[in-house]
PDB file of C-alpha atoms in Angstrom:
ATOM      1  CA  UNK H   1       0.000   0.000   0.000  1.00 78.00           C
ATOM      2  CA  UNK H   2       1.130   3.577  -0.622  1.00 93.00           C
ATOM      3  CA  UNK H   3      -0.047   6.901   0.782  1.00 97.00           C
ATOM      4  CA  UNK H   4      -0.436  10.009  -1.394  1.00 98.00           C
ATOM      5  CA  UNK H   5       1.811  12.966  -0.640  1.00 98.00           C
ATOM      6  CA  UNK H   6      -0.782  15.380  -2.044  1.00 98.00           C
ATOM      7  CA  UNK H   7      -3.615  13.937   0.049  1.00 98.00           C
ATOM      8  CA  UNK H   8      -1.425  14.064   3.151  1.00 98.00           C
ATOM      9  CA  UNK H   9      -0.368  17.680   2.635  1.00 98.00           C
ATOM     10  CA  UNK H  10      -3.925  18.785   1.777  1.00 98.00           C
ATOM     11  CA  UNK H  11      -5.251  17.121   4.940  1.00 98.00           C
ATOM     12  CA  UNK H  12      -2.543  18.630   7.148  1.00 98.00           C
ATOM     13  CA  UNK H  13      -3.271  22.117   5.779  1.00 98.00           C
ATOM     14  CA  UNK H  14      -7.052  21.792   6.237  1.00 98.00           C
ATOM     15  CA  UNK H  15      -7.759  19.770   9.412  1.00 98.00           C
ATOM     16  CA  UNK H  16      -4.838  17.715  10.766  1.00 98.00           C
ATOM     17  CA  UNK H  17      -6.634  16.556  13.917  1.00 98.00           C
ATOM     18  CA  UNK H  18      -9.545  15.163  11.922  1.00 98.00           C
ATOM     19  CA  UNK H  19      -7.145  13.436   9.544  1.00 98.00           C
ATOM     20  CA  UNK H  20      -5.225  11.856  12.427  1.00 98.00           C
ATOM     21  CA  UNK H  21      -8.511  10.656  13.927  1.00 98.00           C
ATOM     22  CA  UNK H  22      -9.503   9.148  10.569  1.00 98.00           C
ATOM     23  CA  UNK H  23      -6.193   7.254  10.323  1.00 97.00           C
ATOM     24  CA  UNK H  24      -6.490   6.039  13.910  1.00 97.00           C
ATOM     25  CA  UNK H  25     -10.031   4.819  13.245  1.00 98.00           C
ATOM     26  CA  UNK H  26      -8.804   2.804  10.257  1.00 96.00           C
ATOM     27  CA  UNK H  27      -6.111   1.241  12.431  1.00 96.00           C
ATOM     28  CA  UNK H  28      -8.699   0.445  15.117  1.00 96.00           C
ATOM     29  CA  UNK H  29     -10.717  -1.474  12.514  1.00 96.00           C
ATOM     30  CA  UNK H  30      -7.637  -3.568  11.714  1.00 95.00           C
ATOM     31  CA  UNK H  31      -7.227  -4.325  15.409  1.00 96.00           C
ATOM     32  CA  UNK H  32     -10.901  -5.243  15.707  1.00 96.00           C
ATOM     33  CA  UNK H  33     -10.646  -7.597  12.717  1.00 95.00           C
ATOM     34  CA  UNK H  34      -7.529  -9.222  14.174  1.00 96.00           C
ATOM     35  CA  UNK H  35      -9.248  -9.698  17.532  1.00 97.00           C
ATOM     36  CA  UNK H  36     -12.220 -11.399  15.851  1.00 96.00           C
ATOM     37  CA  UNK H  37      -9.927 -13.835  14.035  1.00 97.00           C
ATOM     38  CA  UNK H  38      -8.047 -14.558  17.253  1.00 97.00           C
ATOM     39  CA  UNK H  39     -11.284 -15.112  19.174  1.00 96.00           C
ATOM     40  CA  UNK H  40     -12.495 -17.559  16.517  1.00 96.00           C
ATOM     41  CA  UNK H  41      -9.182 -19.422  16.760  1.00 96.00           C
ATOM     42  CA  UNK H  42      -9.065 -19.877  20.538  1.00 93.00           C
ATOM     43  CA  UNK H  43     -10.466 -23.389  20.370  1.00 93.00           C
ATOM     44  CA  UNK H  44      -7.167 -24.479  18.789  1.00 95.00           C
ATOM     45  CA  UNK H  45      -4.749 -22.659  21.084  1.00 96.00           C
ATOM     46  CA  UNK H  46      -4.667 -20.121  23.918  1.00 96.00           C
ATOM     47  CA  UNK H  47      -1.425 -18.625  22.575  1.00 97.00           C
ATOM     48  CA  UNK H  48      -1.044 -15.657  20.208  1.00 97.00           C
ATOM     49  CA  UNK H  49       2.418 -15.022  18.761  1.00 97.00           C
ATOM     50  CA  UNK H  50       2.864 -11.413  17.639  1.00 97.00           C
ATOM     51  CA  UNK H  51       5.994 -10.455  15.717  1.00 96.00           C
ATOM     52  CA  UNK H  52       7.354  -7.566  13.706  1.00 94.00           C
ATOM     53  CA  UNK H  53      10.567  -5.637  13.139  1.00 94.00           C
ATOM     54  CA  UNK H  54      11.841  -2.829  15.334  1.00 90.00           C
ATOM     55  CA  UNK H  55       9.660   0.271  15.221  1.00 92.00           C
ATOM     56  CA  UNK H  56       6.583  -1.593  14.010  1.00 94.00           C
ATOM     57  CA  UNK H  57       4.384  -0.793  17.017  1.00 93.00           C
ATOM     58  CA  UNK H  58       4.206  -4.309  18.470  1.00 93.00           C
ATOM     59  CA  UNK H  59       3.718  -3.152  22.053  1.00 91.00           C
ATOM     60  CA  UNK H  60       0.795  -0.851  21.374  1.00 93.00           C
ATOM     61  CA  UNK H  61      -0.817  -3.270  18.931  1.00 94.00           C
ATOM     62  CA  UNK H  62      -0.618  -6.117  21.436  1.00 93.00           C
ATOM     63  CA  UNK H  63      -2.232  -3.954  24.117  1.00 94.00           C
ATOM     64  CA  UNK H  64      -4.964  -2.761  21.739  1.00 95.00           C
ATOM     65  CA  UNK H  65      -5.758  -6.333  20.707  1.00 96.00           C
ATOM     66  CA  UNK H  66      -5.892  -7.291  24.369  1.00 96.00           C
ATOM     67  CA  UNK H  67      -8.341  -4.452  25.055  1.00 96.00           C
ATOM     68  CA  UNK H  68     -10.519  -5.466  22.104  1.00 97.00           C
ATOM     69  CA  UNK H  69     -10.589  -9.099  23.229  1.00 97.00           C
ATOM     70  CA  UNK H  70     -11.485  -7.972  26.742  1.00 96.00           C
ATOM     71  CA  UNK H  71     -14.414  -6.026  25.264  1.00 95.00           C
ATOM     72  CA  UNK H  72     -15.529  -9.312  23.720  1.00 93.00           C
ATOM     73  CA  UNK H  73     -15.420 -10.930  27.159  1.00 95.00           C
ATOM     74  CA  UNK H  74     -12.141 -12.813  26.611  1.00 97.00           C
ATOM     75  CA  UNK H  75      -9.617 -12.272  29.402  1.00 96.00           C
ATOM     76  CA  UNK H  76      -6.243 -11.692  27.755  1.00 97.00           C
ATOM     77  CA  UNK H  77      -2.697 -11.329  29.069  1.00 97.00           C
ATOM     78  CA  UNK H  78       0.153  -9.669  27.132  1.00 96.00           C
ATOM     79  CA  UNK H  79       3.713 -10.831  27.782  1.00 96.00           C
ATOM     80  CA  UNK H  80       6.889  -9.423  26.269  1.00 94.00           C
ATOM     81  CA  UNK H  81       9.172 -12.162  25.019  1.00 95.00           C
ATOM     82  CA  UNK H  82      12.085  -9.935  26.058  1.00 93.00           C
ATOM     83  CA  UNK H  83      11.556 -11.371  29.530  1.00 94.00           C
ATOM     84  CA  UNK H  84      12.749 -14.713  28.187  1.00 94.00           C
ATOM     85  CA  UNK H  85      16.204 -13.437  27.260  1.00 91.00           C
ATOM     86  CA  UNK H  86      18.975 -15.538  28.708  1.00 89.00           C
ATOM     87  CA  UNK H  87      21.279 -13.928  31.234  1.00 85.00           C
ATOM     88  CA  UNK H  88      24.198 -12.708  29.119  1.00 79.00           C
ATOM     89  CA  UNK H  89      27.150 -15.095  29.288  1.00 79.00           C
ATOM     90  CA  UNK H  90      30.080 -13.930  27.112  1.00 79.00           C
ATOM     91  CA  UNK H  91      31.249 -17.531  26.716  1.00 79.00           C
ATOM     92  CA  UNK H  92      27.994 -18.923  25.302  1.00 80.00           C
ATOM     93  CA  UNK H  93      26.206 -15.872  23.827  1.00 77.00           C
ATOM     94  CA  UNK H  94      25.710 -15.917  20.012  1.00 83.00           C
ATOM     95  CA  UNK H  95      28.086 -13.661  18.101  1.00 82.00           C
ATOM     96  CA  UNK H  96      27.990 -11.862  14.773  1.00 78.00           C
ATOM     97  CA  UNK H  97      30.591 -11.919  12.029  1.00 78.00           C
ATOM     98  CA  UNK H  98      32.614  -9.210  13.754  1.00 79.00           C
ATOM     99  CA  UNK H  99      32.806 -11.273  16.939  1.00 77.00           C
ATOM    100  CA  UNK H 100      30.518  -9.054  19.027  1.00 81.00           C
ATOM    101  CA  UNK H 101      27.582 -10.510  20.954  1.00 80.00           C
ATOM    102  CA  UNK H 102      24.636 -10.738  18.545  1.00 83.00           C
ATOM    103  CA  UNK H 103      21.771  -9.328  20.589  1.00 82.00           C
ATOM    104  CA  UNK H 104      19.496  -9.602  17.519  1.00 84.00           C
ATOM    105  CA  UNK H 105      19.803 -13.402  17.440  1.00 89.00           C
ATOM    106  CA  UNK H 106      16.830 -15.550  18.521  1.00 89.00           C
ATOM    107  CA  UNK H 107      19.334 -17.706  20.371  1.00 89.00           C
ATOM    108  CA  UNK H 108      19.600 -14.959  22.974  1.00 89.00           C
ATOM    109  CA  UNK H 109      16.176 -16.233  24.060  1.00 92.00           C
ATOM    110  CA  UNK H 110      15.559 -19.217  26.299  1.00 93.00           C
ATOM    111  CA  UNK H 111      13.615 -20.976  23.554  1.00 93.00           C
ATOM    112  CA  UNK H 112      13.232 -24.219  25.511  1.00 94.00           C
ATOM    113  CA  UNK H 113      11.588 -22.382  28.412  1.00 95.00           C
ATOM    114  CA  UNK H 114       9.323 -20.428  26.059  1.00 95.00           C
ATOM    115  CA  UNK H 115       8.118 -23.542  24.260  1.00 95.00           C
ATOM    116  CA  UNK H 116       7.612 -25.352  27.543  1.00 96.00           C
ATOM    117  CA  UNK H 117       5.551 -22.439  28.892  1.00 97.00           C
ATOM    118  CA  UNK H 118       3.399 -22.334  25.742  1.00 96.00           C
ATOM    119  CA  UNK H 119       2.555 -26.022  26.130  1.00 95.00           C
ATOM    120  CA  UNK H 120       1.828 -25.634  29.827  1.00 96.00           C
ATOM    121  CA  UNK H 121      -0.473 -22.668  29.270  1.00 96.00           C
ATOM    122  CA  UNK H 122      -2.423 -24.527  26.596  1.00 95.00           C
ATOM    123  CA  UNK H 123      -2.909 -27.362  29.100  1.00 95.00           C
ATOM    124  CA  UNK H 124      -4.164 -24.960  31.766  1.00 95.00           C
ATOM    125  CA  UNK H 125      -1.072 -25.374  33.921  1.00 97.00           C
ATOM    126  CA  UNK H 126       0.601 -22.721  36.073  1.00 97.00           C
ATOM    127  CA  UNK H 127       3.766 -21.022  34.795  1.00 97.00           C
ATOM    128  CA  UNK H 128       5.976 -18.303  36.257  1.00 95.00           C
ATOM    129  CA  UNK H 129       6.790 -15.620  33.674  1.00 96.00           C
ATOM    130  CA  UNK H 130      10.353 -14.430  34.283  1.00 94.00           C
ATOM    131  CA  UNK H 131      11.468 -10.796  34.364  1.00 93.00           C
ATOM    132  CA  UNK H 132      14.524  -9.637  32.423  1.00 90.00           C
ATOM    133  CA  UNK H 133      16.530  -6.811  33.960  1.00 87.00           C
ATOM    134  CA  UNK H 134      18.151  -4.978  31.061  1.00 79.00           C
ATOM    135  CA  UNK H 135      20.266  -2.774  33.311  1.00 77.00           C
ATOM    136  CA  UNK H 136      22.009  -5.868  34.664  1.00 81.00           C
ATOM    137  CA  UNK H 137      21.587  -7.972  31.494  1.00 78.00           C
ATOM    138  CA  UNK H 138      20.197 -10.839  33.485  1.00 84.00           C
ATOM    139  CA  UNK H 139      16.936 -12.693  33.989  1.00 86.00           C
ATOM    140  CA  UNK H 140      15.345 -12.651  37.404  1.00 83.00           C
ATOM    141  CA  UNK H 141      13.266 -15.599  38.535  1.00 76.00           C
ATOM    142  CA  UNK H 142      12.667 -13.882  41.876  1.00 80.00           C
ATOM    143  CA  UNK H 143      10.648 -11.187  40.098  1.00 84.00           C
ATOM    144  CA  UNK H 144       8.654 -13.735  38.071  1.00 90.00           C
ATOM    145  CA  UNK H 145       4.861 -13.507  37.851  1.00 94.00           C
ATOM    146  CA  UNK H 146       2.501 -16.511  38.055  1.00 96.00           C
ATOM    147  CA  UNK H 147       0.118 -17.107  35.157  1.00 97.00           C
ATOM    148  CA  UNK H 148      -2.510 -19.752  34.531  1.00 97.00           C
ATOM    149  CA  UNK H 149      -5.046 -19.470  31.709  1.00 96.00           C
ATOM    150  CA  UNK H 150      -8.692 -20.297  32.218  1.00 94.00           C
ATOM    151  CA  UNK H 151     -10.766 -22.006  29.548  1.00 91.00           C
ATOM    152  CA  UNK H 152     -11.697 -18.675  27.953  1.00 91.00           C
ATOM    153  CA  UNK H 153      -8.402 -16.833  28.504  1.00 96.00           C
ATOM    154  CA  UNK H 154      -5.637 -16.007  26.038  1.00 97.00           C
ATOM    155  CA  UNK H 155      -1.998 -14.947  26.210  1.00 97.00           C
ATOM    156  CA  UNK H 156      -0.305 -12.676  23.662  1.00 97.00           C
ATOM    157  CA  UNK H 157       3.453 -13.151  23.460  1.00 97.00           C
ATOM    158  CA  UNK H 158       4.982 -10.266  21.529  1.00 95.00           C
ATOM    159  CA  UNK H 159       8.548 -10.076  20.325  1.00 94.00           C
ATOM    160  CA  UNK H 160      10.673  -9.784  17.212  1.00 93.00           C
ATOM    161  CA  UNK H 161      11.291 -13.547  17.089  1.00 94.00           C
ATOM    162  CA  UNK H 162       7.748 -14.733  17.794  1.00 96.00           C
ATOM    163  CA  UNK H 163       7.305 -16.220  14.291  1.00 96.00           C
ATOM    164  CA  UNK H 164      10.729 -17.829  14.014  1.00 95.00           C
ATOM    165  CA  UNK H 165      10.622 -21.525  13.074  1.00 95.00           C
ATOM    166  CA  UNK H 166      12.312 -22.473  16.360  1.00 93.00           C
ATOM    167  CA  UNK H 167       9.154 -21.260  18.105  1.00 94.00           C
ATOM    168  CA  UNK H 168       6.404 -21.757  15.527  1.00 94.00           C
ATOM    169  CA  UNK H 169       7.657 -25.269  14.782  1.00 93.00           C
ATOM    170  CA  UNK H 170       6.848 -26.365  18.318  1.00 93.00           C
ATOM    171  CA  UNK H 171       3.588 -24.369  18.475  1.00 94.00           C
ATOM    172  CA  UNK H 172       1.873 -24.830  15.101  1.00 94.00           C
ATOM    173  CA  UNK H 173      -1.621 -24.210  16.467  1.00 95.00           C
ATOM    174  CA  UNK H 174      -0.857 -20.818  18.035  1.00 97.00           C
ATOM    175  CA  UNK H 175      -2.392 -17.814  16.270  1.00 97.00           C
ATOM    176  CA  UNK H 176       0.403 -15.979  14.465  1.00 97.00           C
ATOM    177  CA  UNK H 177       0.302 -12.253  13.750  1.00 97.00           C
ATOM    178  CA  UNK H 178       2.873 -10.115  11.910  1.00 97.00           C
ATOM    179  CA  UNK H 179       2.856  -6.329  12.087  1.00 95.00           C
ATOM    180  CA  UNK H 180       5.095  -3.855  10.259  1.00 95.00           C
ATOM    181  CA  UNK H 181       4.992  -0.370   8.774  1.00 94.00           C
ATOM    182  CA  UNK H 182       4.692  -1.389   5.126  1.00 93.00           C
ATOM    183  CA  UNK H 183       3.454   1.732   3.277  1.00 96.00           C
ATOM    184  CA  UNK H 184       5.554   4.252   1.376  1.00 97.00           C
ATOM    185  CA  UNK H 185       4.618   7.882   0.770  1.00 98.00           C
ATOM    186  CA  UNK H 186       4.476   8.640  -2.983  1.00 98.00           C
ATOM    187  CA  UNK H 187       3.894  11.675  -5.178  1.00 97.00           C
ATOM    188  CA  UNK H 188       1.463  11.979  -8.104  1.00 96.00           C
ATOM    189  CA  UNK H 189       3.930  10.252 -10.438  1.00 96.00           C
ATOM    190  CA  UNK H 190       4.225   7.278  -8.102  1.00 95.00           C
ATOM    191  CA  UNK H 191       7.770   8.206  -7.069  1.00 97.00           C
ATOM    192  CA  UNK H 192       8.592   7.247  -3.495  1.00 98.00           C
ATOM    193  CA  UNK H 193       9.058  10.366  -1.375  1.00 98.00           C
ATOM    194  CA  UNK H 194       9.489   8.563   1.934  1.00 98.00           C
ATOM    195  CA  UNK H 195      10.170   4.842   2.366  1.00 96.00           C
ATOM    196  CA  UNK H 196       8.420   2.703   4.964  1.00 96.00           C
ATOM    197  CA  UNK H 197      11.788   1.615   6.379  1.00 95.00           C
ATOM    198  CA  UNK H 198      12.602   5.290   6.984  1.00 97.00           C
ATOM    199  CA  UNK H 199       9.334   5.660   8.883  1.00 97.00           C
ATOM    200  CA  UNK H 200      10.387   2.888  11.258  1.00 96.00           C
ATOM    201  CA  UNK H 201      13.824   4.446  11.617  1.00 97.00           C
ATOM    202  CA  UNK H 202      12.264   7.820  12.440  1.00 97.00           C
ATOM    203  CA  UNK H 203      10.037   6.164  15.018  1.00 97.00           C
ATOM    204  CA  UNK H 204      13.164   4.705  16.629  1.00 96.00           C
ATOM    205  CA  UNK H 205      15.052   8.015  16.522  1.00 97.00           C
ATOM    206  CA  UNK H 206      12.192   9.840  18.216  1.00 96.00           C
ATOM    207  CA  UNK H 207      11.612   7.154  20.830  1.00 93.00           C
ATOM    208  CA  UNK H 208      15.322   6.885  21.654  1.00 94.00           C
ATOM    209  CA  UNK H 209      15.508  10.660  21.974  1.00 95.00           C
ATOM    210  CA  UNK H 210      12.355  11.189  24.029  1.00 90.00           C
ATOM    211  CA  UNK H 211      12.588   8.202  26.335  1.00 89.00           C
ATOM    212  CA  UNK H 212      16.359   7.645  26.567  1.00 88.00           C
ATOM    213  CA  UNK H 213      17.821  11.059  25.883  1.00 90.00           C
ATOM    214  CA  UNK H 214      19.823   9.706  22.924  1.00 92.00           C
ATOM    215  CA  UNK H 215      20.706  11.687  19.835  1.00 94.00           C
ATOM    216  CA  UNK H 216      20.106  10.550  16.259  1.00 96.00           C
ATOM    217  CA  UNK H 217      23.723   9.388  15.978  1.00 96.00           C
ATOM    218  CA  UNK H 218      23.054   6.712  18.607  1.00 95.00           C
ATOM    219  CA  UNK H 219      20.105   5.248  16.674  1.00 96.00           C
ATOM    220  CA  UNK H 220      21.789   5.484  13.280  1.00 96.00           C
ATOM    221  CA  UNK H 221      24.892   3.683  14.536  1.00 94.00           C
ATOM    222  CA  UNK H 222      22.718   0.777  15.713  1.00 90.00           C
ATOM    223  CA  UNK H 223      20.400   0.725  12.705  1.00 93.00           C
ATOM    224  CA  UNK H 224      22.561  -1.308  10.288  1.00 91.00           C
ATOM    225  CA  UNK H 225      22.843  -4.110  12.842  1.00 88.00           C
ATOM    226  CA  UNK H 226      19.114  -3.929  13.538  1.00 90.00           C
ATOM    227  CA  UNK H 227      18.397  -4.218   9.817  1.00 92.00           C
ATOM    228  CA  UNK H 228      20.863  -7.094   9.480  1.00 90.00           C
ATOM    229  CA  UNK H 229      19.038  -8.931  12.266  1.00 89.00           C
ATOM    230  CA  UNK H 230      15.675  -8.288  10.610  1.00 92.00           C
ATOM    231  CA  UNK H 231      16.817  -9.744   7.295  1.00 93.00           C
ATOM    232  CA  UNK H 232      18.305 -12.790   9.013  1.00 92.00           C
ATOM    233  CA  UNK H 233      15.857 -13.524  11.796  1.00 92.00           C
ATOM    234  CA  UNK H 234      12.513 -11.780  11.197  1.00 94.00           C
ATOM    235  CA  UNK H 235      11.605 -11.160   7.533  1.00 93.00           C
ATOM    236  CA  UNK H 236      12.174 -14.792   6.420  1.00 94.00           C
ATOM    237  CA  UNK H 237       9.504 -15.959   8.863  1.00 95.00           C
ATOM    238  CA  UNK H 238       6.727 -13.443   8.262  1.00 95.00           C
ATOM    239  CA  UNK H 239       5.034 -15.908   5.921  1.00 94.00           C
ATOM    240  CA  UNK H 240       4.361 -18.056   8.995  1.00 95.00           C
ATOM    241  CA  UNK H 241       1.746 -15.477  10.008  1.00 96.00           C
ATOM    242  CA  UNK H 242      -1.979 -16.193   9.944  1.00 97.00           C
ATOM    243  CA  UNK H 243      -2.544 -12.456   9.605  1.00 96.00           C
ATOM    244  CA  UNK H 244      -0.342  -9.542   8.497  1.00 94.00           C
ATOM    245  CA  UNK H 245      -1.230  -5.900   8.703  1.00 87.00           C
ATOM    246  CA  UNK H 246       0.310  -2.533   8.107  1.00 94.00           C
ATOM    247  CA  UNK H 247       1.030  -0.279  11.099  1.00 95.00           C
ATOM    248  CA  UNK H 248       1.983   2.804   9.078  1.00 96.00           C
ATOM    249  CA  UNK H 249      -0.291   5.767   9.802  1.00 97.00           C
ATOM    250  CA  UNK H 250      -0.428   8.268   6.940  1.00 97.00           C
ATOM    251  CA  UNK H 251      -0.223  11.305   9.215  1.00 98.00           C
ATOM    252  CA  UNK H 252       2.990  10.071  10.876  1.00 97.00           C
ATOM    253  CA  UNK H 253       5.163  11.346   8.040  1.00 98.00           C
ATOM    254  CA  UNK H 254       3.966  14.857   8.911  1.00 98.00           C
ATOM    255  CA  UNK H 255       3.906  14.286  12.666  1.00 98.00           C
ATOM    256  CA  UNK H 256       7.502  13.089  12.843  1.00 98.00           C
ATOM    257  CA  UNK H 257       8.901  15.858  10.635  1.00 98.00           C
ATOM    258  CA  UNK H 258       9.190  18.675  13.226  1.00 97.00           C
ATOM    259  CA  UNK H 259      10.668  16.238  15.764  1.00 97.00           C
ATOM    260  CA  UNK H 260      13.091  14.332  13.556  1.00 97.00           C
ATOM    261  CA  UNK H 261      14.406  17.066  11.263  1.00 98.00           C
ATOM    262  CA  UNK H 262      16.182  19.060  14.010  1.00 97.00           C
ATOM    263  CA  UNK H 263      17.787  15.825  15.260  1.00 97.00           C
ATOM    264  CA  UNK H 264      18.995  14.929  11.767  1.00 97.00           C
ATOM    265  CA  UNK H 265      20.284  18.444  11.162  1.00 96.00           C
ATOM    266  CA  UNK H 266      22.565  18.102  14.197  1.00 95.00           C
ATOM    267  CA  UNK H 267      24.463  15.282  12.470  1.00 96.00           C
ATOM    268  CA  UNK H 268      27.683  15.890  10.546  1.00 93.00           C
ATOM    269  CA  UNK H 269      26.664  16.547   6.945  1.00 89.00           C
ATOM    270  CA  UNK H 270      27.502  13.755   4.539  1.00 88.00           C
ATOM    271  CA  UNK H 271      28.240  11.129   7.202  1.00 92.00           C
ATOM    272  CA  UNK H 272      24.904   9.285   7.113  1.00 94.00           C
ATOM    273  CA  UNK H 273      23.431   8.842   3.626  1.00 95.00           C
ATOM    274  CA  UNK H 274      20.049   7.755   4.978  1.00 96.00           C
ATOM    275  CA  UNK H 275      19.806  10.942   7.052  1.00 97.00           C
ATOM    276  CA  UNK H 276      20.396  13.067   3.955  1.00 97.00           C
ATOM    277  CA  UNK H 277      17.779  11.094   2.033  1.00 97.00           C
ATOM    278  CA  UNK H 278      15.205  11.460   4.795  1.00 98.00           C
ATOM    279  CA  UNK H 279      15.834  15.211   5.040  1.00 98.00           C
ATOM    280  CA  UNK H 280      15.164  15.551   1.314  1.00 97.00           C
ATOM    281  CA  UNK H 281      11.930  13.591   1.733  1.00 98.00           C
ATOM    282  CA  UNK H 282      10.803  15.706   4.679  1.00 98.00           C
ATOM    283  CA  UNK H 283      11.272  18.887   2.603  1.00 98.00           C
ATOM    284  CA  UNK H 284       8.173  17.915   0.614  1.00 98.00           C
ATOM    285  CA  UNK H 285       5.989  17.098   3.636  1.00 98.00           C
ATOM    286  CA  UNK H 286       3.883  19.581   5.587  1.00 98.00           C
ATOM    287  CA  UNK H 287       4.597  19.504   9.371  1.00 98.00           C
ATOM    288  CA  UNK H 288       1.985  18.469  11.935  1.00 98.00           C
ATOM    289  CA  UNK H 289       1.823  19.344  15.639  1.00 97.00           C
ATOM    290  CA  UNK H 290       1.774  16.663  18.340  1.00 96.00           C
ATOM    291  CA  UNK H 291      -1.344  18.227  19.879  1.00 96.00           C
ATOM    292  CA  UNK H 292      -3.372  16.930  16.915  1.00 97.00           C
ATOM    293  CA  UNK H 293      -2.764  13.307  17.936  1.00 97.00           C
ATOM    294  CA  UNK H 294      -5.057  11.483  20.370  1.00 96.00           C
ATOM    295  CA  UNK H 295      -3.522   9.930  23.517  1.00 94.00           C
ATOM    296  CA  UNK H 296      -4.607   6.440  22.431  1.00 94.00           C
ATOM    297  CA  UNK H 297      -3.018   6.650  18.961  1.00 96.00           C
ATOM    298  CA  UNK H 298      -0.411   4.093  17.961  1.00 96.00           C
ATOM    299  CA  UNK H 299       1.854   7.058  17.167  1.00 96.00           C
ATOM    300  CA  UNK H 300       2.040   7.809  20.890  1.00 95.00           C
ATOM    301  CA  UNK H 301       4.193   4.708  21.366  1.00 93.00           C
ATOM    302  CA  UNK H 302       6.978   6.715  19.743  1.00 94.00           C
ATOM    303  CA  UNK H 303       6.315  10.363  20.586  1.00 95.00           C
ATOM    304  CA  UNK H 304       4.986   9.844  24.139  1.00 91.00           C
ATOM    305  CA  UNK H 305       1.912  11.162  25.889  1.00 82.00           C
ATOM    306  CA  UNK H 306       0.085   7.822  25.811  1.00 67.00           C
ATOM    307  CA  UNK H 307      -1.684   5.832  28.477  1.00 46.00           C
ATOM    308  CA  UNK H 308       0.867   3.107  27.776  1.00 55.00           C
ATOM    309  CA  UNK H 309       4.343   3.335  29.255  1.00 50.00           C
ATOM    310  CA  UNK H 310       7.161   2.276  26.939  1.00 48.00           C
ATOM    311  CA  UNK H 311      10.076   3.406  28.993  1.00 39.00           C
TER     312      UNK H 311
END
């Protein structure tokens, strides 16, 4: 799918808040449709596996699906698969070609424990969901939370590796959902003005800046490794999904412009080709103020001001 640059700019000039609300309503319909499919599937498994690349909006989407299922009377629990990371051991941790620890690898996860917990939950047995402490790069069993699913309860496990064969292969009946920002912004000639991968990168730049105090250089230095991990460990498995949908919101190109452009302009000119390309794309896009975006919008996962806490 592609969004029209002209339609975007016309909408931002006329009534940006109404346009943002329209885009959010369309996304809400996707969530509602996904929840219906998941509800219809619960006789086969109590487990939902939700995957997508970095900056795709997995956290917000998982929570919105949970809320929609709750409205249908189905008690739902959302668990981040990050909690199943192994405690970092330099001797056994997977490494990339340069010899550094490969934090993008699915083998950083305790896959055996995950698969065992999925089976136990489907049988109605009690598990203890671990808690990963990123500051100490270790998993804490002391901080674990008990979870047992009733006959009409579901569990959403969200993470970048949720659809990997090492997980799906042991859980073929789980409902599998893939989410990613998949739409480009194009002009009247069909020329791409802003790529969907840039949208995800901008989401990351803004989130890293607002929630971690990082500059754009920090995100851009990490981005090539993130993309390498996506191509190796995420994209090849998206076809495992029972349902795929696009998380790109048309108004985001305008919303992110006044936040991202100053951060990109602080970078040394000519050092990051992708930054130069994004700046050229933003030149053609009308800016939009954050005040036009509702607190419950998916976009709030990246710019802040949401009921959800991503920090």
